[in-house]
Short mmCIF file of C-alpha atoms in Angstrom, two decimals:
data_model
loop_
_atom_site.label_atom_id
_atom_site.label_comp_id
_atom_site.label_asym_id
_atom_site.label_seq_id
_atom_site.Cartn_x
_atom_site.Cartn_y
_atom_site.Cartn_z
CA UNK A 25 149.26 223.91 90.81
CA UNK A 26 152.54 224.78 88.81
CA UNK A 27 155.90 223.15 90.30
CA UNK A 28 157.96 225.87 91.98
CA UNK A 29 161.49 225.41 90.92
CA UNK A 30 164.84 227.63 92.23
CA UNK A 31 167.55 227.89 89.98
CA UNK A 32 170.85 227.50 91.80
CA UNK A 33 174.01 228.19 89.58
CA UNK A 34 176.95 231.00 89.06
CA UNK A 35 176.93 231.02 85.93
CA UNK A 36 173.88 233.90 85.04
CA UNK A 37 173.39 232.71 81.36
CA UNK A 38 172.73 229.57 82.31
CA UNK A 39 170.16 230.57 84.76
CA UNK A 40 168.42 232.46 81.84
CA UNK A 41 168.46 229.55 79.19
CA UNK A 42 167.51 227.11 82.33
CA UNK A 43 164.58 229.78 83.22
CA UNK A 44 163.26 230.62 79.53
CA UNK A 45 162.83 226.62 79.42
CA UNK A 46 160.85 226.00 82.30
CA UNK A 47 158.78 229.23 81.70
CA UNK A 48 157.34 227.92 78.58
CA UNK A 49 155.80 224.97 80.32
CA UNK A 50 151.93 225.68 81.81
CA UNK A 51 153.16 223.63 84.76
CA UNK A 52 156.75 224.91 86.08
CA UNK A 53 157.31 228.82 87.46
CA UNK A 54 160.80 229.51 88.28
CA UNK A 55 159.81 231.12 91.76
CA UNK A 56 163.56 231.82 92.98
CA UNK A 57 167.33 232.13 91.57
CA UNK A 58 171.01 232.01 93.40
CA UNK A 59 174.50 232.68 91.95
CA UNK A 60 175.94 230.29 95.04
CA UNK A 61 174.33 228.09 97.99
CA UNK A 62 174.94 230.60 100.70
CA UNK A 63 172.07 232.83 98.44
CA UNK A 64 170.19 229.64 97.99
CA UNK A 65 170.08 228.61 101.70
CA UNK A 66 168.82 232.69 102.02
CA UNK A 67 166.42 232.47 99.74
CA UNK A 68 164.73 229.32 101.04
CA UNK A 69 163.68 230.91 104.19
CA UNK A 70 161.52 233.48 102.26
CA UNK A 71 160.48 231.11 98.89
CA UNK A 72 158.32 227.94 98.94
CA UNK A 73 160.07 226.14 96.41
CA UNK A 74 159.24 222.34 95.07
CA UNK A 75 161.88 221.39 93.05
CA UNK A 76 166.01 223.01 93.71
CA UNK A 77 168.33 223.02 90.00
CA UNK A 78 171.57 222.62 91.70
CA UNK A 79 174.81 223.25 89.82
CA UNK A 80 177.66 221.08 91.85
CA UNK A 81 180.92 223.38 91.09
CA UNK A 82 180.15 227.37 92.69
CA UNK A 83 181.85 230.06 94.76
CA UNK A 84 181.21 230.26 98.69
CA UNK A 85 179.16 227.16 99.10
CA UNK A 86 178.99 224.02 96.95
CA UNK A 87 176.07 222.39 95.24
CA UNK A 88 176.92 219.23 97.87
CA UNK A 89 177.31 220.94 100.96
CA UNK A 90 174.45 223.27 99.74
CA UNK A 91 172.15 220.08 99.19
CA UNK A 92 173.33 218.61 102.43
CA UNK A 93 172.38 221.34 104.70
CA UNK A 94 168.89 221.59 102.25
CA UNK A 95 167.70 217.73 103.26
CA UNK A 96 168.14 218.23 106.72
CA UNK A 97 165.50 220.70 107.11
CA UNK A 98 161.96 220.04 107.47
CA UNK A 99 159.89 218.60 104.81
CA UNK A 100 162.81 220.14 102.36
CA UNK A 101 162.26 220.95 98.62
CA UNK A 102 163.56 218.09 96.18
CA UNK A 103 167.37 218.73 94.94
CA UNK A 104 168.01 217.91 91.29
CA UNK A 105 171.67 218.50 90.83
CA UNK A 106 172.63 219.31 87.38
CA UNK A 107 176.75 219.71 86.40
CA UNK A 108 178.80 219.83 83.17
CA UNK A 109 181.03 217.22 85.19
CA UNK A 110 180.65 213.45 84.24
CA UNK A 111 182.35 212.09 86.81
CA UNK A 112 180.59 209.26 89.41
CA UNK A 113 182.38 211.33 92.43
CA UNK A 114 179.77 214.37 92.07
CA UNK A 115 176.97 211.54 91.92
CA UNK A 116 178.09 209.94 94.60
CA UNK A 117 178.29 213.01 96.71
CA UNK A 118 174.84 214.43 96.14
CA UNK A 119 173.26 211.35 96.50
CA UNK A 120 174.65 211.08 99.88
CA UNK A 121 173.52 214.96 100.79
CA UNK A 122 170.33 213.96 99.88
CA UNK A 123 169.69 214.69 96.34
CA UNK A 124 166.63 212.88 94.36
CA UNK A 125 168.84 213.14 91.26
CA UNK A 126 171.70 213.46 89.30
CA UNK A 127 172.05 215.41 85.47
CA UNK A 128 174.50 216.59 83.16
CA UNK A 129 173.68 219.93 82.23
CA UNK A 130 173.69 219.34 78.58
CA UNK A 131 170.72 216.62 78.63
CA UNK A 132 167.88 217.62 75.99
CA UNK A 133 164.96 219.94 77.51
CA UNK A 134 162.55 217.34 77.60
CA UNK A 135 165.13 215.31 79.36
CA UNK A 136 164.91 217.73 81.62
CA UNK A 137 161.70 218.84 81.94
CA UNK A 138 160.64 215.47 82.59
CA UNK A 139 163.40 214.77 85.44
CA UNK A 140 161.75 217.81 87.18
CA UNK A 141 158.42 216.15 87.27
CA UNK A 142 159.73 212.98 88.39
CA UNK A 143 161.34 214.15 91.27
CA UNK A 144 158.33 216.63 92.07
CA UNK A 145 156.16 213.37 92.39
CA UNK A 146 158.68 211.64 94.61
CA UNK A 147 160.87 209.41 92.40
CA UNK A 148 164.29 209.44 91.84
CA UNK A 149 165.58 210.54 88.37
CA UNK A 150 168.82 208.36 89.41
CA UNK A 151 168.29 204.36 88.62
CA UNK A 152 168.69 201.95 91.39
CA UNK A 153 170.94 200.31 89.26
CA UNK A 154 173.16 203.38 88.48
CA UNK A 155 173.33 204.13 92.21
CA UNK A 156 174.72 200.67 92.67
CA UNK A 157 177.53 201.10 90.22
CA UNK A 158 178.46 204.15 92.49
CA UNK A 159 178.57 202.35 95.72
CA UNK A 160 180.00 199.80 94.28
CA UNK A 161 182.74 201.57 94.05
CA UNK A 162 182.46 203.94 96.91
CA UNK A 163 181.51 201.23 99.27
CA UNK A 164 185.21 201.81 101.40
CA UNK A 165 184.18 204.86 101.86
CA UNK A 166 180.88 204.47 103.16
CA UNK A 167 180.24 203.69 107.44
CA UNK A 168 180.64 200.23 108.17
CA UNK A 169 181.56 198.85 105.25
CA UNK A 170 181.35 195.36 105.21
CA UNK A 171 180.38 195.18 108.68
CA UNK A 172 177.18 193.71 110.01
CA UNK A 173 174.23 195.66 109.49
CA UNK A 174 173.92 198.48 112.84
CA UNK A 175 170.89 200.68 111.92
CA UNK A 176 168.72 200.61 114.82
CA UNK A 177 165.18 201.69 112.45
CA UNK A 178 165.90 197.94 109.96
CA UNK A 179 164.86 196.61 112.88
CA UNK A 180 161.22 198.02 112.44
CA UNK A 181 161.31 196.65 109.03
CA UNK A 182 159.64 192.83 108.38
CA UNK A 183 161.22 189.91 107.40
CA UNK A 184 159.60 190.36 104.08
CA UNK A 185 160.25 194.36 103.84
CA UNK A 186 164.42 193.03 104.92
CA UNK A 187 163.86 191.33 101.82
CA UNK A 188 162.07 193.79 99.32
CA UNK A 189 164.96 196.17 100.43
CA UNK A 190 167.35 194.01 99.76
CA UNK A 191 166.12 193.61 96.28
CA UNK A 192 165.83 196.85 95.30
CA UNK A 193 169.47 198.01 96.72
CA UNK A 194 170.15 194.97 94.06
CA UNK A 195 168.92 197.46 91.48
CA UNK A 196 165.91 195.76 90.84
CA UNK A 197 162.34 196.67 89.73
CA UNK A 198 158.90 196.48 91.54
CA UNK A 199 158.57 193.63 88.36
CA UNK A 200 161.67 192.04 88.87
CA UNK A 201 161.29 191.57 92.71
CA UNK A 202 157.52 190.57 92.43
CA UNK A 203 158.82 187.55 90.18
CA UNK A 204 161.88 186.50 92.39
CA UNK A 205 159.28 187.23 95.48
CA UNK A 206 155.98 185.30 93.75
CA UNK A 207 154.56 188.52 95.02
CA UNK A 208 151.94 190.78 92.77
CA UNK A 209 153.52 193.78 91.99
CA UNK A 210 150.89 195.88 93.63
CA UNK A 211 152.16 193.93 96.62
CA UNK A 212 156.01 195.54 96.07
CA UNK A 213 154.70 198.72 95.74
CA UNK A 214 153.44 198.14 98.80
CA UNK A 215 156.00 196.90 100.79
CA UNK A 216 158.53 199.63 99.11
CA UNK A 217 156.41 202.41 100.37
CA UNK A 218 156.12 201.01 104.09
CA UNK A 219 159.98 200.78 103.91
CA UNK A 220 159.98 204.48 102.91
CA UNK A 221 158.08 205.95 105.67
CA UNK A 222 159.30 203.12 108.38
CA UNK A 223 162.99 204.52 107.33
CA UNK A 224 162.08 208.12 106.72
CA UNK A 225 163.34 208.03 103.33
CA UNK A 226 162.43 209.85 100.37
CA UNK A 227 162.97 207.78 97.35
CA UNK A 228 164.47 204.27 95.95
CA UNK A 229 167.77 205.90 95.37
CA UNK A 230 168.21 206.69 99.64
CA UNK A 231 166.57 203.30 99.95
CA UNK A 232 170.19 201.98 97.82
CA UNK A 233 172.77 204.03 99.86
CA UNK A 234 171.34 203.29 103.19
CA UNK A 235 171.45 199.55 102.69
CA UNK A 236 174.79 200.07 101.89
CA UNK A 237 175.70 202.25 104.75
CA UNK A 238 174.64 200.04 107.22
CA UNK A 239 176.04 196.33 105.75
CA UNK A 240 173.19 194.96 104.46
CA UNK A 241 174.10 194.75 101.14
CA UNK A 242 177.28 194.63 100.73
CA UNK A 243 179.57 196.12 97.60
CA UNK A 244 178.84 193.99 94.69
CA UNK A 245 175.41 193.65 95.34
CA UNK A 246 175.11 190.70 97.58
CA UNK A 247 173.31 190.67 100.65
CA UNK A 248 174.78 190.59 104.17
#
């Protein structure tokens, strides 16, 4: 079954170069198209759609906002923002909205192509370890910072998945944690997708900003 993306961007020429990409490939259709995120939300409610292209900088609703009010609907389509803006603020925001990644919109096609796949099949385009550069040093401006952690759902969480989350907000892979753990990595895997559904989160990347948002990691990495 071919991945049904939505292009979401004001600029039309973009849309067409984005759209004659993903058309040659036997496994994407470009199923829907928006000049703005108020047409985006609109066209949503009439077009399955896997995968949203979501330019950050557009006219009556932003790419953040727009991506914000996508998550919190019900088993939502996965937001891949793309902008011509390097700048850690715009990552920062869509990550917190919701989005499973972050792109500049000049990255190679296969770049691309291959960041759409990723985030069809649930993982995160954005490192762990990129995501905690950019709380790092967002952290004041997240809830509780440096306060103790106060999200009722850790407490559903093990002692041992308090741990494996703790790792990976540390930016560190199933590998790296099975070592530090003595864990097989089979076992991580494990563990991170128990935290996942326990928490109601989508990827690693959510995983990273909640621990964050509720104290326990704190900014630099360390653990509450």
């Amino acid at each position: 079954m071919s991945i049904r993306v939505m292009l979401v961007d004001d600029q039309a020429l973009l849309r067409t170069g984005f759209r004659m990409v993903l058309a040659a490939q036997p496994d994407m259709d470009v199923v829907a198209e928006a000049g703005d995120g108020v047409e985006a939300l609109q066209a949503l409610r009439t077009t399955e759609v896997d995968v949203v292209l979501m330019d950050v900088r557009m006219p009556k609703l932003d790419g953040v906002e727009t991506t914000r009010r996508i998550c919190q609907d019900e088993n939502p389509p996965k937001v891949l923002i793309l902008t011509t803006f390097d700048l850690d603020e715009y990552a920062f925001s869509g990550l917190k909205a919701g989005a499973s990644g972050f792109m500049l919109k000049d990255v190679p096609p296969g770049e691309l192509l291959a960041a759409i796949r990723s985030v069809h099949s649930g993982d995160a385009v954005v490192a762990p370890s990129t995501t905690r550069r950019l709380l790092d040093r967002f952290a004041p401006m997240l809830p509780n910072a440096g306060g103790q952690p106060q999200h009722k759902e850790l407490e559903r969480l093990t002692e041992r998945e308090r741990e494996v989350m703790i790792l990976v907000a540390q930016g560190l892979s199933n590998g790296e944690i099975a070592a530090r753990l003595v864990l097989s990595e089979a076992t991580v895997k494990t563990h991170v997708g128990r935290i996942l559904t326990k928490l109601g989160l989508r990827d690693r990347v959510q995983v990273v900003v909640l621990a964050y948002e509720t104290g326990l990691v704190r900014a630099g990495g360390g653990a509450a």
